[in-house]
Amino acid sequence: MTQFLTAAFYKFVELPDYAALKEPLLAVCQQQGVKGMILLATEGINSTLAGPAEGVHAVLAYLRQDPRLADLQHKEAWSDKPPFYRMKVRLKREIVTLGVPEANPAKLAGTYVKPTDWNQLISDPDVVLVDTRNHYEVDIGSFTGALNPHIDSFAQLPQWVAQTPALNPATGKKPKVAMFCTGGIRCEKSTALLRAQGFDEVYHLEGGILKYLETVPPEQSLWQGACFVFDERVSVGHGLEVGDYGLCRACRMPISEADKLSPLFEDGVSCARCHAITSEAQKSGARERKRQWKLAKARGLDWVGASK
């Protein structure tokens, strides 16, 4: 059985020539049969790639030839199915959008905490634990006792930080804060946001939830549920084993086996979350895409829809 290697990585580093990096990097990925997404901005690089192991490692070696990326670290996982169907390299204003220029992780990021030391930190009653991810990610799993900002996008986090009483106590004394996210990039920027606002003791989980699930044995874990990932695996658990969640192709939200029992669920078309907010025309289009996919599969062809 073919095995696909997934590599996730990011680095906050000044890349003033980021636009010039796009085409050569895309060419290398295509030559190596690697697919996924790479985001480039003046503040750095953010990516998840998948493909044959030798191809993924070749792309990583190419990136590390740049002295600015020589110490680029990545996380690996394996799957039996291809996690991505296209290769894209996109130019962005930020590699993770927060919209707060002064939140510069290269200068203000909080203190890294190793996964093996994380339990001790978050068990401290004086620590405010914050999950920096979107609500649908938090819904399927999080650390015990973590605050859920209930945000739809990362760019909404600054407003939540400004309003939540736990981070703005009546005493005026800023608390000790621990923050986490999937792979480390959002919490790294989140800690920079807090430090820019005068928080002195700010910590974040090095390598994110994924590194914790890979490192900490289940019997010692304070993690509850599954961890949502932005690829065809949908979710992972301890040991980075692929979870049981599927993906609604209409709204891209995770769906459980119980969710599929809803009368509003139609595979590839809608789920209970999005059925009321998608038009009949959109549902008809989704049904046609599903029909085309089935035809291509029956003929032994790859079909991933129109490129964007």
XYZ file of C-alpha atoms in Angstrom:
308
model
C 0.000 0.000 0.000
C 1.305 3.453 -0.921
C 2.245 5.592 2.056
C 2.094 9.382 1.941
C 4.320 11.498 4.148
C 2.859 14.746 5.483
C 5.258 17.457 6.659
C 4.038 20.566 8.499
C 6.359 23.487 9.150
C 6.562 27.223 9.637
C 9.088 29.861 10.581
C 8.803 33.521 11.435
C 11.760 35.111 9.661
C 12.217 38.230 7.546
C 11.750 37.362 3.852
C 11.647 40.692 1.996
C 12.094 38.832 -1.319
C 9.243 36.392 -0.602
C 7.496 37.047 -3.934
C 10.582 35.971 -5.887
C 10.635 32.651 -4.015
C 7.225 31.547 -5.289
C 7.822 30.179 -8.799
C 11.103 28.297 -8.128
C 9.562 26.711 -5.034
C 6.405 25.671 -6.889
C 8.543 24.120 -9.639
C 10.522 22.037 -7.121
C 7.327 20.772 -5.475
C 5.828 19.783 -8.825
C 9.036 18.033 -9.916
C 9.023 16.013 -6.686
C 5.340 15.022 -6.881
C 4.542 16.919 -3.682
C 1.158 18.544 -3.062
C -0.273 20.854 -0.437
C -0.011 24.541 0.415
C 2.865 26.933 1.066
C 2.215 30.467 2.302
C 4.937 33.084 1.895
C 5.008 36.576 3.412
C 7.546 39.130 4.551
C 7.202 37.637 8.060
C 8.080 34.069 7.022
C 6.791 30.741 5.683
C 3.927 28.418 6.685
C 3.150 25.108 5.019
C 1.754 21.603 5.051
C 2.959 19.324 2.253
C 2.430 15.664 1.430
C 3.662 13.124 -1.070
C 6.296 10.395 -1.432
C 8.826 10.584 1.393
C 11.764 11.236 -0.902
C 9.879 14.058 -2.601
C 8.878 15.762 0.658
C 12.426 15.488 2.003
C 13.791 16.917 -1.259
C 11.550 19.980 -0.926
C 12.638 20.450 2.691
C 16.288 20.171 1.657
C 15.705 22.772 -1.056
C 14.194 25.187 1.469
C 17.030 24.676 3.948
C 19.562 25.711 1.327
C 18.389 29.257 2.050
C 20.479 30.384 5.079
C 17.394 32.050 6.553
C 15.616 28.674 6.618
C 18.605 26.466 7.442
C 17.178 25.570 10.874
C 13.623 25.031 9.616
C 11.911 22.368 11.757
C 9.048 20.178 10.590
C 6.625 17.580 11.925
C 5.873 14.332 10.101
C 2.857 12.037 9.845
C 1.898 9.149 7.568
C -1.356 8.289 5.808
C -2.618 5.700 3.331
C -4.516 8.305 1.284
C -3.168 11.521 -0.251
C -3.986 14.395 2.154
C -3.932 16.971 -0.695
C -4.837 16.943 -4.375
C -3.161 20.150 -5.614
C 0.032 22.098 -5.040
C -0.284 25.826 -4.321
C 2.196 28.508 -3.309
C 0.485 31.706 -2.212
C 1.788 35.167 -1.379
C 0.203 36.702 1.721
C 0.469 39.767 3.945
C 0.853 37.447 6.951
C 1.526 33.715 7.122
C -1.199 33.575 9.764
C -3.609 36.501 9.715
C -3.989 38.437 12.953
C -4.036 42.024 11.687
C -1.902 43.439 14.511
C 1.458 44.632 13.084
C 3.069 45.096 16.505
C 2.546 41.386 17.304
C 5.911 40.352 15.871
C 6.835 36.783 16.891
C 10.415 37.242 15.714
C 10.840 39.822 18.505
C 8.072 39.282 21.056
C 7.080 35.598 21.123
C 6.442 34.113 24.561
C 8.397 31.375 26.297
C 8.379 27.939 24.697
C 7.313 25.039 26.910
C 8.252 21.489 25.955
C 5.354 19.006 25.650
C 6.848 17.016 28.536
C 6.660 20.115 30.790
C 3.248 21.327 29.608
C 1.134 19.379 32.113
C 2.969 20.907 35.057
C 2.483 24.445 33.715
C -1.226 24.184 32.962
C -1.933 22.444 36.271
C -0.890 25.648 38.061
C -4.152 27.265 39.301
C -2.684 30.730 38.685
C -2.232 30.062 34.956
C -4.917 31.176 32.491
C -4.989 28.540 29.740
C -6.175 29.770 26.324
C -7.056 27.727 23.235
C -6.294 30.060 20.312
C -8.066 27.968 17.658
C -11.400 28.424 15.903
C -14.595 27.230 17.592
C -15.088 24.182 15.346
C -11.588 22.976 16.207
C -12.159 23.412 19.932
C -15.525 21.639 19.681
C -13.921 18.266 18.930
C -11.068 18.435 21.431
C -9.019 20.616 23.782
C -7.017 20.609 26.999
C -8.950 20.267 30.237
C -9.747 23.698 31.676
C -8.813 25.730 28.597
C -10.724 28.911 27.756
C -12.536 28.774 24.402
C -12.659 32.209 22.687
C -15.510 30.995 20.418
C -13.959 32.653 17.366
C -14.639 31.942 13.691
C -11.185 33.093 12.590
C -7.833 33.848 14.201
C -8.191 37.548 13.323
C -10.999 37.766 15.916
C -8.681 36.784 18.774
C -7.408 40.328 19.593
C -10.963 41.523 20.273
C -11.615 38.538 22.546
C -8.356 39.188 24.426
C -9.388 42.803 24.998
C -12.803 41.824 26.377
C -12.355 38.631 28.381
C -12.307 39.181 32.176
C -9.824 36.356 32.756
C -7.142 38.318 30.905
C -8.267 41.700 32.223
C -8.862 41.207 35.973
C -10.310 44.020 38.072
C -7.049 44.217 40.035
C -5.267 45.389 36.894
C -2.473 42.828 37.426
C -1.926 40.865 34.270
C -2.064 37.083 34.833
C 0.310 34.340 33.817
C -0.977 32.950 30.490
C -0.387 29.692 28.605
C -1.555 29.460 24.984
C -1.726 26.606 22.498
C -2.795 25.781 18.953
C -2.488 22.939 16.435
C 1.119 23.210 15.312
C 2.506 26.209 17.187
C 2.156 29.055 14.700
C -1.025 30.684 16.012
C -0.011 30.498 19.665
C 3.424 31.911 18.806
C 1.741 34.951 17.280
C -0.816 35.070 20.101
C 1.910 35.284 22.729
C 3.521 38.115 20.750
C 0.151 39.886 20.829
C -0.061 39.597 24.616
C 3.532 40.658 25.169
C 2.935 43.712 22.960
C 0.077 44.542 25.353
C 2.220 44.343 28.470
C 1.819 40.727 29.587
C 5.122 39.595 31.105
C 4.532 35.888 31.773
C 3.278 34.321 28.564
C 3.969 30.719 27.547
C 3.123 28.558 24.562
C 3.266 24.869 23.757
C 6.311 24.154 21.615
C 5.273 22.238 18.516
C 1.603 22.705 19.367
C -0.991 20.055 20.086
C 0.441 17.780 17.410
C 3.811 17.558 19.125
C 2.099 16.978 22.476
C -0.013 14.125 21.082
C 3.081 12.640 19.473
C 5.200 12.933 22.635
C 2.991 12.489 25.708
C 1.594 8.988 26.438
C -2.223 8.788 26.603
C -2.166 7.726 30.241
C -0.313 10.946 31.173
C -2.249 13.227 28.834
C -4.478 16.155 29.796
C -5.836 16.337 26.253
C -9.487 15.401 25.721
C -10.969 14.447 22.326
C -9.473 14.801 18.850
C -7.310 17.421 17.187
C -8.631 18.938 13.958
C -6.099 19.179 11.109
C -6.485 21.091 7.863
C -6.060 18.205 5.439
C -7.813 15.011 4.398
C -7.004 13.316 7.696
C -9.496 15.754 9.328
C -8.512 14.768 12.881
C -5.777 12.952 14.788
C -5.409 11.562 18.281
C -2.573 10.361 20.494
C 0.343 9.032 18.516
C -1.058 11.107 15.615
C -3.370 8.250 14.711
C -6.005 9.365 12.201
C -9.325 9.997 13.942
C -12.925 9.126 13.141
C -14.117 12.528 11.924
C -15.120 13.239 8.345
C -15.367 16.588 6.590
C -18.408 18.385 5.263
C -17.433 19.335 1.715
C -19.776 22.328 1.772
C -18.595 24.165 4.894
C -15.295 22.314 5.590
C -16.362 21.591 9.173
C -15.553 18.295 10.946
C -18.456 15.877 11.212
C -18.774 12.836 13.458
C -20.628 9.606 12.764
C -23.461 10.976 14.906
C -23.568 14.147 12.758
C -24.086 11.975 9.691
C -27.346 10.681 11.174
C -28.912 14.134 10.881
C -31.625 14.404 8.185
C -29.840 17.596 7.053
C -26.656 15.692 6.233
C -26.077 14.800 2.596
C -22.647 13.446 1.777
C -20.667 15.986 -0.217
C -23.546 18.483 -0.159
C -24.465 19.698 3.335
C -24.464 19.047 7.071
C -26.605 20.263 9.960
C -24.342 23.324 10.393
C -24.514 24.614 6.836
C -27.766 23.249 5.373
C -29.706 26.435 6.161
C -27.028 28.832 4.875
C -26.354 27.265 1.467
C -28.696 27.877 -1.463
C -30.351 25.207 -3.565
C -28.096 26.260 -6.436
C -25.032 25.614 -4.260
C -26.397 22.240 -3.194
C -27.105 21.328 -6.835
C -23.553 22.291 -7.766
C -22.196 20.129 -4.972
C -24.268 17.171 -6.158
C -22.899 17.621 -9.694
C -19.308 17.731 -8.400
C -19.956 14.544 -6.473
C -21.410 12.902 -9.616
C -18.332 13.895 -11.637
C -16.069 12.546 -8.917
C -17.860 9.183 -8.939
C -17.585 8.968 -12.739
C -13.860 9.737 -12.626
C -13.307 7.173 -9.879
C -15.178 4.515 -11.865
C -12.886 5.206 -14.813
C -9.763 5.083 -12.665
C -9.059 8.796 -13.126
C -8.078 11.499 -10.658
C -10.632 14.278 -10.406
C -10.402 17.152 -7.976
C -12.678 19.749 -9.593
C -11.785 23.019 -11.176
C -8.550 24.667 -10.065
C -8.799 27.939 -8.183
